[in-house]
PDB file of C-alpha atoms in Angstrom:
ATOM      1  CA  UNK A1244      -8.814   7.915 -15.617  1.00  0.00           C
ATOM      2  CA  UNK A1245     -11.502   6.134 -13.907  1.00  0.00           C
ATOM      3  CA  UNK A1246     -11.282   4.115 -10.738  1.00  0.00           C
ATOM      4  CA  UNK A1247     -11.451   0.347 -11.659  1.00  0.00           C
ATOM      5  CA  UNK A1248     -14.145  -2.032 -10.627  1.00  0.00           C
ATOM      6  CA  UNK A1249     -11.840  -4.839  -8.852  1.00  0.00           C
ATOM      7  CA  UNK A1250     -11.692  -7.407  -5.951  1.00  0.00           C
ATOM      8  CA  UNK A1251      -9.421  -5.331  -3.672  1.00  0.00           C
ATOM      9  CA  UNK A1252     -10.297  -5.263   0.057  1.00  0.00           C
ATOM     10  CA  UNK A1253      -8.362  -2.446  -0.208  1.00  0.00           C
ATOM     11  CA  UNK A1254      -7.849   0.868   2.089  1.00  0.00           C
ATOM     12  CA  UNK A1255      -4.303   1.300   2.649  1.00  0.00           C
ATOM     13  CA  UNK A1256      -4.034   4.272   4.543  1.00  0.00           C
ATOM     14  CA  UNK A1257      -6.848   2.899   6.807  1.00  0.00           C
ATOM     15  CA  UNK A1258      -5.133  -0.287   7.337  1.00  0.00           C
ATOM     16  CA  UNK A1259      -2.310   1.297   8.083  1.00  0.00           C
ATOM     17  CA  UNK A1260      -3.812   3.576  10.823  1.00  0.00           C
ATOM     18  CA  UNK A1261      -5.490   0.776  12.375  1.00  0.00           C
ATOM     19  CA  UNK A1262      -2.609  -1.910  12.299  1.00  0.00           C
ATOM     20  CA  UNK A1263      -0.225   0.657  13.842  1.00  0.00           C
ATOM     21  CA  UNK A1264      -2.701   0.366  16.663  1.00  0.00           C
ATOM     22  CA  UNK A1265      -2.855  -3.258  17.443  1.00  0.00           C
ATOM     23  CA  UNK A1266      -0.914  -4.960  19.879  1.00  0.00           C
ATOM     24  CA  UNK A1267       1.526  -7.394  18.431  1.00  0.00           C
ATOM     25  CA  UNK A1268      -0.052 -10.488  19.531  1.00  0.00           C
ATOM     26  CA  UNK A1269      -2.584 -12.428  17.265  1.00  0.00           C
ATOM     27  CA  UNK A1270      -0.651 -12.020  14.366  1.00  0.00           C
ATOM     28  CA  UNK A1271      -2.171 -12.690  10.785  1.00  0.00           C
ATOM     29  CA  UNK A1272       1.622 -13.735   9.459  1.00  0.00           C
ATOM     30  CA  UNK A1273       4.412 -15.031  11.475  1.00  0.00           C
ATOM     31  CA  UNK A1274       7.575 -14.045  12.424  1.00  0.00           C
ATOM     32  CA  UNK A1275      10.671 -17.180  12.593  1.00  0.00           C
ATOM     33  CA  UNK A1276      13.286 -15.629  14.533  1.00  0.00           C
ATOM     34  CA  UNK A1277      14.345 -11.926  12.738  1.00  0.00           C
ATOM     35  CA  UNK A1278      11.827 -12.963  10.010  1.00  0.00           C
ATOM     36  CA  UNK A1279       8.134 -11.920   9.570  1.00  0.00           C
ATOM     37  CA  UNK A1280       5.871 -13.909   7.115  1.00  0.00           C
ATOM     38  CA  UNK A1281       3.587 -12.846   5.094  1.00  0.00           C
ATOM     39  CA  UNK A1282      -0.021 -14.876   5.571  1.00  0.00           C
ATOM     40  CA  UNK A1283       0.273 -15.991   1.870  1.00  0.00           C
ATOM     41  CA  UNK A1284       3.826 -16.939   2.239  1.00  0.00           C
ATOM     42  CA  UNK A1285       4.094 -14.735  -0.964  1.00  0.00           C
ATOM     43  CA  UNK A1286       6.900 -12.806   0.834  1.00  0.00           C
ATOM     44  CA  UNK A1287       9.426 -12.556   3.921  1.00  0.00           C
ATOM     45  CA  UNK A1288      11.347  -9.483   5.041  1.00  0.00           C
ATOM     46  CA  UNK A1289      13.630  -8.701   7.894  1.00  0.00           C
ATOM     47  CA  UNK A1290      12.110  -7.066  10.523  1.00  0.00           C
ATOM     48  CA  UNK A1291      13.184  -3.435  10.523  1.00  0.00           C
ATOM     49  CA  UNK A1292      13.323  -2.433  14.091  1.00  0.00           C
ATOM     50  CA  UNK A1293      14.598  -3.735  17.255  1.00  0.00           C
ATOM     51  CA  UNK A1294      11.920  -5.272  20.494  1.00  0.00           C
ATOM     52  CA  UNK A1295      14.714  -3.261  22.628  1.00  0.00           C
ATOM     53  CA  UNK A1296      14.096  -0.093  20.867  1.00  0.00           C
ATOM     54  CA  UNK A1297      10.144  -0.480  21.429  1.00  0.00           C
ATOM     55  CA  UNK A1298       9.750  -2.259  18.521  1.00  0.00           C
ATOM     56  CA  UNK A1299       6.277  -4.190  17.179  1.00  0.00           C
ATOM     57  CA  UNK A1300       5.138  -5.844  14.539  1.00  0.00           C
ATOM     58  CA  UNK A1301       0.715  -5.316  13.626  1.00  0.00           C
ATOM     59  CA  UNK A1302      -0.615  -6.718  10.615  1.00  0.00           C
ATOM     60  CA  UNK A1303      -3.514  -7.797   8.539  1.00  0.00           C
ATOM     61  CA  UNK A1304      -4.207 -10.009   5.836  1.00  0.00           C
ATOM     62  CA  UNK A1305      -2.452  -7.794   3.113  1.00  0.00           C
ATOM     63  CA  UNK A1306      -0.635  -5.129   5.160  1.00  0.00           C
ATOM     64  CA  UNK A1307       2.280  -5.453   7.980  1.00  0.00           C
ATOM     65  CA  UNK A1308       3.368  -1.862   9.899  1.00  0.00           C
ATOM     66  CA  UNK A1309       6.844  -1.879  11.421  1.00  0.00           C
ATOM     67  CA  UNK A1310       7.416   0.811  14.162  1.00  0.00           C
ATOM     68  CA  UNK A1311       9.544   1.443  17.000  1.00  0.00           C
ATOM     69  CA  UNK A1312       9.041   4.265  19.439  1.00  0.00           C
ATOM     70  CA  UNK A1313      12.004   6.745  18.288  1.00  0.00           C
ATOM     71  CA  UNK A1314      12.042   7.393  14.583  1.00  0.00           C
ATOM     72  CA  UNK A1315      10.621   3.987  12.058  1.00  0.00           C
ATOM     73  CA  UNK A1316       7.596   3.441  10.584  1.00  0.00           C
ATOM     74  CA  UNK A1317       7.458   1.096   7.450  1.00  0.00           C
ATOM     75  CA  UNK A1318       4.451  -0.826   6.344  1.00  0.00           C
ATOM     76  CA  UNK A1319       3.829  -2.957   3.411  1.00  0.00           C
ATOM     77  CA  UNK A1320       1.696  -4.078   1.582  1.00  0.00           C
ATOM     78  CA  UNK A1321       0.738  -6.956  -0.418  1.00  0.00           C
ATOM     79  CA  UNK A1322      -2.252  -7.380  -2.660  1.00  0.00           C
ATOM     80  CA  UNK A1323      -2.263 -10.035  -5.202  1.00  0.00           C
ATOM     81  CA  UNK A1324      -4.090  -9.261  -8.450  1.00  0.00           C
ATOM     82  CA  UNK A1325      -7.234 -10.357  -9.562  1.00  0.00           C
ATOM     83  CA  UNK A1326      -8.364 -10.732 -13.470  1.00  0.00           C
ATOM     84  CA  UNK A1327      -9.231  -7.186 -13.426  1.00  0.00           C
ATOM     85  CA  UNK A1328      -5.738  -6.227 -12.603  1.00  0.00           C
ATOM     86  CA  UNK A1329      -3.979  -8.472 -14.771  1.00  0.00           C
ATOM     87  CA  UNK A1330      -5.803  -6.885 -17.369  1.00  0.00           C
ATOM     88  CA  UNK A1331      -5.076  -3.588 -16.596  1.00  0.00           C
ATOM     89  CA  UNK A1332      -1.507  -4.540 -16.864  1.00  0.00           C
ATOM     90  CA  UNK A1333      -1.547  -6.364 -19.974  1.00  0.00           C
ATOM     91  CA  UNK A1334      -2.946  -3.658 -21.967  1.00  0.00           C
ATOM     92  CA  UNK A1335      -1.672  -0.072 -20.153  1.00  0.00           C
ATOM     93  CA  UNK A1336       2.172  -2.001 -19.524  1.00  0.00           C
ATOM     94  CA  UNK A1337       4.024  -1.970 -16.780  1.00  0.00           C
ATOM     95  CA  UNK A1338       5.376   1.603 -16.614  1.00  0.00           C
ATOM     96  CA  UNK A1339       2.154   3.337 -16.490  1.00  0.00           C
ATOM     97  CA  UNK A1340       0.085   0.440 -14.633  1.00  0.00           C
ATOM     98  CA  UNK A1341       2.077   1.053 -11.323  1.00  0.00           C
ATOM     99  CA  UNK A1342       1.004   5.076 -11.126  1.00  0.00           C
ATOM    100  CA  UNK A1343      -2.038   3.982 -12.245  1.00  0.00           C
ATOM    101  CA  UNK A1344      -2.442   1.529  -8.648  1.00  0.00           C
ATOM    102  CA  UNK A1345      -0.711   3.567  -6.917  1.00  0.00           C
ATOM    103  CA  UNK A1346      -3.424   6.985  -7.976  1.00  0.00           C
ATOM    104  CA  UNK A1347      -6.082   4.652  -8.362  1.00  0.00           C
ATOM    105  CA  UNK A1348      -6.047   2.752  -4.811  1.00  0.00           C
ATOM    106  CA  UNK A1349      -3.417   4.365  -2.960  1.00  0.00           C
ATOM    107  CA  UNK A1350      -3.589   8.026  -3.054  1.00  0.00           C
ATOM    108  CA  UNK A1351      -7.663   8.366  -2.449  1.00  0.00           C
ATOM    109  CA  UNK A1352      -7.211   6.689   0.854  1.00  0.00           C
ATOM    110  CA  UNK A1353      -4.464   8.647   2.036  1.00  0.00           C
ATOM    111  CA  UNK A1354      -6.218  12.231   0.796  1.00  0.00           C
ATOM    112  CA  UNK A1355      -9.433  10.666   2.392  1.00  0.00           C
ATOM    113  CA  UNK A1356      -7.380  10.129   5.925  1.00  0.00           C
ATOM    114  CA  UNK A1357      -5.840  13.198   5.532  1.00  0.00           C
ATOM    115  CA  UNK A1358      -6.885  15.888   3.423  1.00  0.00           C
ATOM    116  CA  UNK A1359      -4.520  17.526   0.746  1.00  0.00           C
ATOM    117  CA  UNK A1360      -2.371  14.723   0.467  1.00  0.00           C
ATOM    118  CA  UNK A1361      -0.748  14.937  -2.363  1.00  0.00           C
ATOM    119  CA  UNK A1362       2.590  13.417  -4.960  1.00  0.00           C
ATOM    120  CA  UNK A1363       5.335  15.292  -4.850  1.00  0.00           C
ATOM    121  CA  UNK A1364       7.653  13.439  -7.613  1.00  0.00           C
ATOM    122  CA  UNK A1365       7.752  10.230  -8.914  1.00  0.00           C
ATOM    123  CA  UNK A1366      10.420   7.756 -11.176  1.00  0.00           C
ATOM    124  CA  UNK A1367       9.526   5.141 -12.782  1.00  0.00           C
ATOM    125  CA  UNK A1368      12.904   2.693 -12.663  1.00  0.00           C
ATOM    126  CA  UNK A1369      12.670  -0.026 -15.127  1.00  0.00           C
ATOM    127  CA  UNK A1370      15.354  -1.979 -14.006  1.00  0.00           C
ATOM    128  CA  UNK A1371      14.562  -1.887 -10.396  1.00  0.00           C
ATOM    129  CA  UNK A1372      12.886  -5.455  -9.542  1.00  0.00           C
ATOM    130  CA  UNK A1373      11.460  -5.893 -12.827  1.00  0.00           C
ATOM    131  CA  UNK A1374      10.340  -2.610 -13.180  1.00  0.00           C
ATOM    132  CA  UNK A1375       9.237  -0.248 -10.102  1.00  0.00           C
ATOM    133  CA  UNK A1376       7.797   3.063  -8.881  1.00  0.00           C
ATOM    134  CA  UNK A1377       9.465   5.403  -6.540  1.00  0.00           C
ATOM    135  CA  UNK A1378       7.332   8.253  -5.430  1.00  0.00           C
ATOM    136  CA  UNK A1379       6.966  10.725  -2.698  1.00  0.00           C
ATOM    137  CA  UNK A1380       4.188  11.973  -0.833  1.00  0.00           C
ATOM    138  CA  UNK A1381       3.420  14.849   1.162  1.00  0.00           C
ATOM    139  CA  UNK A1382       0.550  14.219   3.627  1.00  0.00           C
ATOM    140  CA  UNK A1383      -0.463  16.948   5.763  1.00  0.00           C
ATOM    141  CA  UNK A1384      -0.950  15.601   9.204  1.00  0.00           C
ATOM    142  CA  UNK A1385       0.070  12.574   8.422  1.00  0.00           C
ATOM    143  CA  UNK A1386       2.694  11.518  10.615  1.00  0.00           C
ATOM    144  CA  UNK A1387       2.535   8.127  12.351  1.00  0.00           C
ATOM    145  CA  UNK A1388       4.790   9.821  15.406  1.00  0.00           C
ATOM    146  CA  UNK A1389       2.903  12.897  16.741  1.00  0.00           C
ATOM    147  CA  UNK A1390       5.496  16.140  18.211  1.00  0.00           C
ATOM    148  CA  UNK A1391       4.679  17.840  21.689  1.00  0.00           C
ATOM    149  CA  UNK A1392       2.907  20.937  20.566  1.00  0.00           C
ATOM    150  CA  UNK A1393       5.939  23.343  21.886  1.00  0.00           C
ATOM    151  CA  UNK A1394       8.774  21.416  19.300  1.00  0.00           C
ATOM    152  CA  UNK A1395       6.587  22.356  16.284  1.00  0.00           C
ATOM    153  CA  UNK A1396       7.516  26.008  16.850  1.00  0.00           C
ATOM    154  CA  UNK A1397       4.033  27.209  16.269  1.00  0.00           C
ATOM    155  CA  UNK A1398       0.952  25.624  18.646  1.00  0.00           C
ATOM    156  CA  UNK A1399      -1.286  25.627  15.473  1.00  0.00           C
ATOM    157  CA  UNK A1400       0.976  24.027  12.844  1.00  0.00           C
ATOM    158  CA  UNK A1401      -0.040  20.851  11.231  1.00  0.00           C
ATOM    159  CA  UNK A1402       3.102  19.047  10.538  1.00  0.00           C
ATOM    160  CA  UNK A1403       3.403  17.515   6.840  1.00  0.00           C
ATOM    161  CA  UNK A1404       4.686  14.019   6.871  1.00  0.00           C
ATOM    162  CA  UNK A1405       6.512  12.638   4.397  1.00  0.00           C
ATOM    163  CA  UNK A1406       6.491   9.041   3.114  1.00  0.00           C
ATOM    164  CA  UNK A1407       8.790   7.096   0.269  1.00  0.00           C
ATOM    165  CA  UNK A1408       7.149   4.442  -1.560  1.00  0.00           C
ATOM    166  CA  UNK A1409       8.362   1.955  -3.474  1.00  0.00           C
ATOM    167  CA  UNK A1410       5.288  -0.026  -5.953  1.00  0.00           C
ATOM    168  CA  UNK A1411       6.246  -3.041  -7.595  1.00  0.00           C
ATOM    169  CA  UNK A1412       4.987  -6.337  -8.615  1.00  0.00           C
ATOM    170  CA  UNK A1413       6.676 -10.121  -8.119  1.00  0.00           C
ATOM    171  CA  UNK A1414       4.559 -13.338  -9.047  1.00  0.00           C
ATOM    172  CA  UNK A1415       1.244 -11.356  -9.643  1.00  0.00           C
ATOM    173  CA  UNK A1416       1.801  -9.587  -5.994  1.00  0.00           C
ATOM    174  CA  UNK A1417       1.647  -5.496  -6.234  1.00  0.00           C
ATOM    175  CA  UNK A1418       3.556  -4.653  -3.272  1.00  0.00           C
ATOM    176  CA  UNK A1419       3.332  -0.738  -2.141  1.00  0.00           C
ATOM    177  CA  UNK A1420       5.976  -0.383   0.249  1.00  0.00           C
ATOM    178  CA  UNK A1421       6.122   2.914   2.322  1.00  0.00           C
ATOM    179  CA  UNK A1422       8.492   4.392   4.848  1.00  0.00           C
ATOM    180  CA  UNK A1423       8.012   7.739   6.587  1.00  0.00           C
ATOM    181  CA  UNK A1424      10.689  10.717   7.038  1.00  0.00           C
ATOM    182  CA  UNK A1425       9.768  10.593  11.162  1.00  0.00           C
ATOM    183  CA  UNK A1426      12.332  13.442  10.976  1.00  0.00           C
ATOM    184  CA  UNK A1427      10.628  16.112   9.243  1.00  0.00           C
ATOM    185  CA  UNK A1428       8.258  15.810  11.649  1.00  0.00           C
ATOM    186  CA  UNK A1429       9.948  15.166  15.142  1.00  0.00           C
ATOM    187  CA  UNK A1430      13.211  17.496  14.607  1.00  0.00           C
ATOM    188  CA  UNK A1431      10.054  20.735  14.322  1.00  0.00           C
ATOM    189  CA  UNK A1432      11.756  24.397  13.985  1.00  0.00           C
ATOM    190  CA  UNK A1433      14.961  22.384  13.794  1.00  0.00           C
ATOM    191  CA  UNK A1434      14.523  20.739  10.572  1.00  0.00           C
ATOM    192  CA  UNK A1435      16.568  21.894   7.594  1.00  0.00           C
ATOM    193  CA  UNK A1436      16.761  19.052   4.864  1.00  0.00           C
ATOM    194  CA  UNK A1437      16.360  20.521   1.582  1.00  0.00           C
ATOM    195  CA  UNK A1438      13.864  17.999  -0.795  1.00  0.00           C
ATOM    196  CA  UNK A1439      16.578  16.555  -2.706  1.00  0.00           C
ATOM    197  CA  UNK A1440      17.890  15.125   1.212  1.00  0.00           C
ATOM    198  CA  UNK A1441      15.011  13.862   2.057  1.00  0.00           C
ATOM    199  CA  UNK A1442      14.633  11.501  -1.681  1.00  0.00           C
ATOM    200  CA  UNK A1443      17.846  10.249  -1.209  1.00  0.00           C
ATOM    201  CA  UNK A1444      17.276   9.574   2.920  1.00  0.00           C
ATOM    202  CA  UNK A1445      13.768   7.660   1.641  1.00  0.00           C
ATOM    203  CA  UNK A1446      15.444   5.983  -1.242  1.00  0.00           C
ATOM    204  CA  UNK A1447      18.182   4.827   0.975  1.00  0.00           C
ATOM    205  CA  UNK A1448      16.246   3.146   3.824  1.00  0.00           C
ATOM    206  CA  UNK A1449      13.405   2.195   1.120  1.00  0.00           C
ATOM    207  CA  UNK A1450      16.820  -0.078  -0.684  1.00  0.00           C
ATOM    208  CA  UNK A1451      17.514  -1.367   2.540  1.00  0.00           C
ATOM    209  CA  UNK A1452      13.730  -2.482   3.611  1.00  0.00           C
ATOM    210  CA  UNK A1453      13.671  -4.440  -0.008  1.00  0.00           C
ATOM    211  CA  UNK A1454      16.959  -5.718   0.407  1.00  0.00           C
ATOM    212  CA  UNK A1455      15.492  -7.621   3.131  1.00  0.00           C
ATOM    213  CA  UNK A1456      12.666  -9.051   1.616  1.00  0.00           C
ATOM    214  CA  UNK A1457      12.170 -12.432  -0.378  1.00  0.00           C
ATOM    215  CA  UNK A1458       9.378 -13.425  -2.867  1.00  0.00           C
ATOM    216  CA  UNK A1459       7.790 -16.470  -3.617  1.00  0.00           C
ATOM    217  CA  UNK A1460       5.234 -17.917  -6.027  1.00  0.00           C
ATOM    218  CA  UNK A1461       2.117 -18.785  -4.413  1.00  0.00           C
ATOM    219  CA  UNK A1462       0.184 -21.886  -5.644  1.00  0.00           C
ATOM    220  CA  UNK A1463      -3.010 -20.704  -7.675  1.00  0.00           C
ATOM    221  CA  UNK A1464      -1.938 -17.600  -8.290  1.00  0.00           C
TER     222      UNK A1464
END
């Protein structure tokens, strides 16, 4: 299928790199108390990690990255659509539009950033907020929390991250929300969870990040 011509100023993998970088001051959103908000005000979510635990909070226009220094990295993203994409949906429907994003926009940044990335499984759940896609990926070299050489057993093994992501849509918003398996990488020679494990640990902590959020119609859109 070929790559739609759209609006997007869109490189999620990218933006997620370089938010995770930024300090948290000079924030695009806000945050009100335990609360970040998007820029839009299209969404709010509870902030998923603790200032006491090294917490921070980096965004950009369409993209927020929550991270601690032990074990949590969750971003999300937000990218309302343009004609283009409403389009798309109408005609393709909503259970193949979402693997079409995600393949489309999503997966050629993070193969770009880091090569042989690749979709392990994916669900489409229709009754899931309207109608969502859970899907894993495994991204070689990919992991937002980087072991000392001696815990990954073997000095010249590239660890293979593993992210959950959760793509849905609310009030013409496609959010890709993604949440990494920091133990798969950290835990090195140590690290036994068998695949089905490690779905249900994403799955889990991918419910609780969206039970956290709220959506709300922006004007215009």
């Amino acid at each position: 299928m070929l790559r739609p011509s759209c609006a997007f100023p869109f490189l999620f993998l990218s933006t997620v790199v370089l938010v995770a970088a930024q300090s948290t001051s000079g924030l695009v959103g806000s945050i009100d108390d335990r609360t970040y908000i998007s820029p839009r005000g299209d969404y709010r979510i509870h902030i998923p990690v603790l200032p006491e635990l090294g917490g921070t909070v980096s965004d950009t226009p369409t993209v927020v990255v929550f991270r601690d220094d032990y074990n949590v990295h969750v971003s999300v993203g937000a990218f309302p659509q343009d004609a283009t994409q409403r389009w798309e949906l109408s005609t393709q429907g909503l259970k193949e539009y979402l693997p079409f994003f995600f393949g489309s926009f999503v997966m050629p940044d993070f193969r770009q950033m880091f090569p042989g990335s690749r979709v392990e499984s994916a669900v489409f759940q229709p009754n899931r907020l309207g109608g969502a896609l859970l899907c894993f990926t495994l991204m070689p070299g990919g992991s937002m929390f980087v072991p000392e050489v001696g815990d990954m057993g073997v000095e010249s093994a590239v660890p293979v991250a593993k992210r959950g992501n959760l793509v849905f849509i609310q009030h013409h918003v496609v959010y890709v929300v993604s949440v990494e398996l920091t133990e798969r990488t950290l835990e090195g020679s140590m690290y036994k969870l068998t695949t089905a494990q490690e779905d249900e640990i994403l799955r889990s902590r991918l419910d609780s990040i969206v039970s956290g959020m709220q959506f709300f119609k922006v004007e215009g859109d």
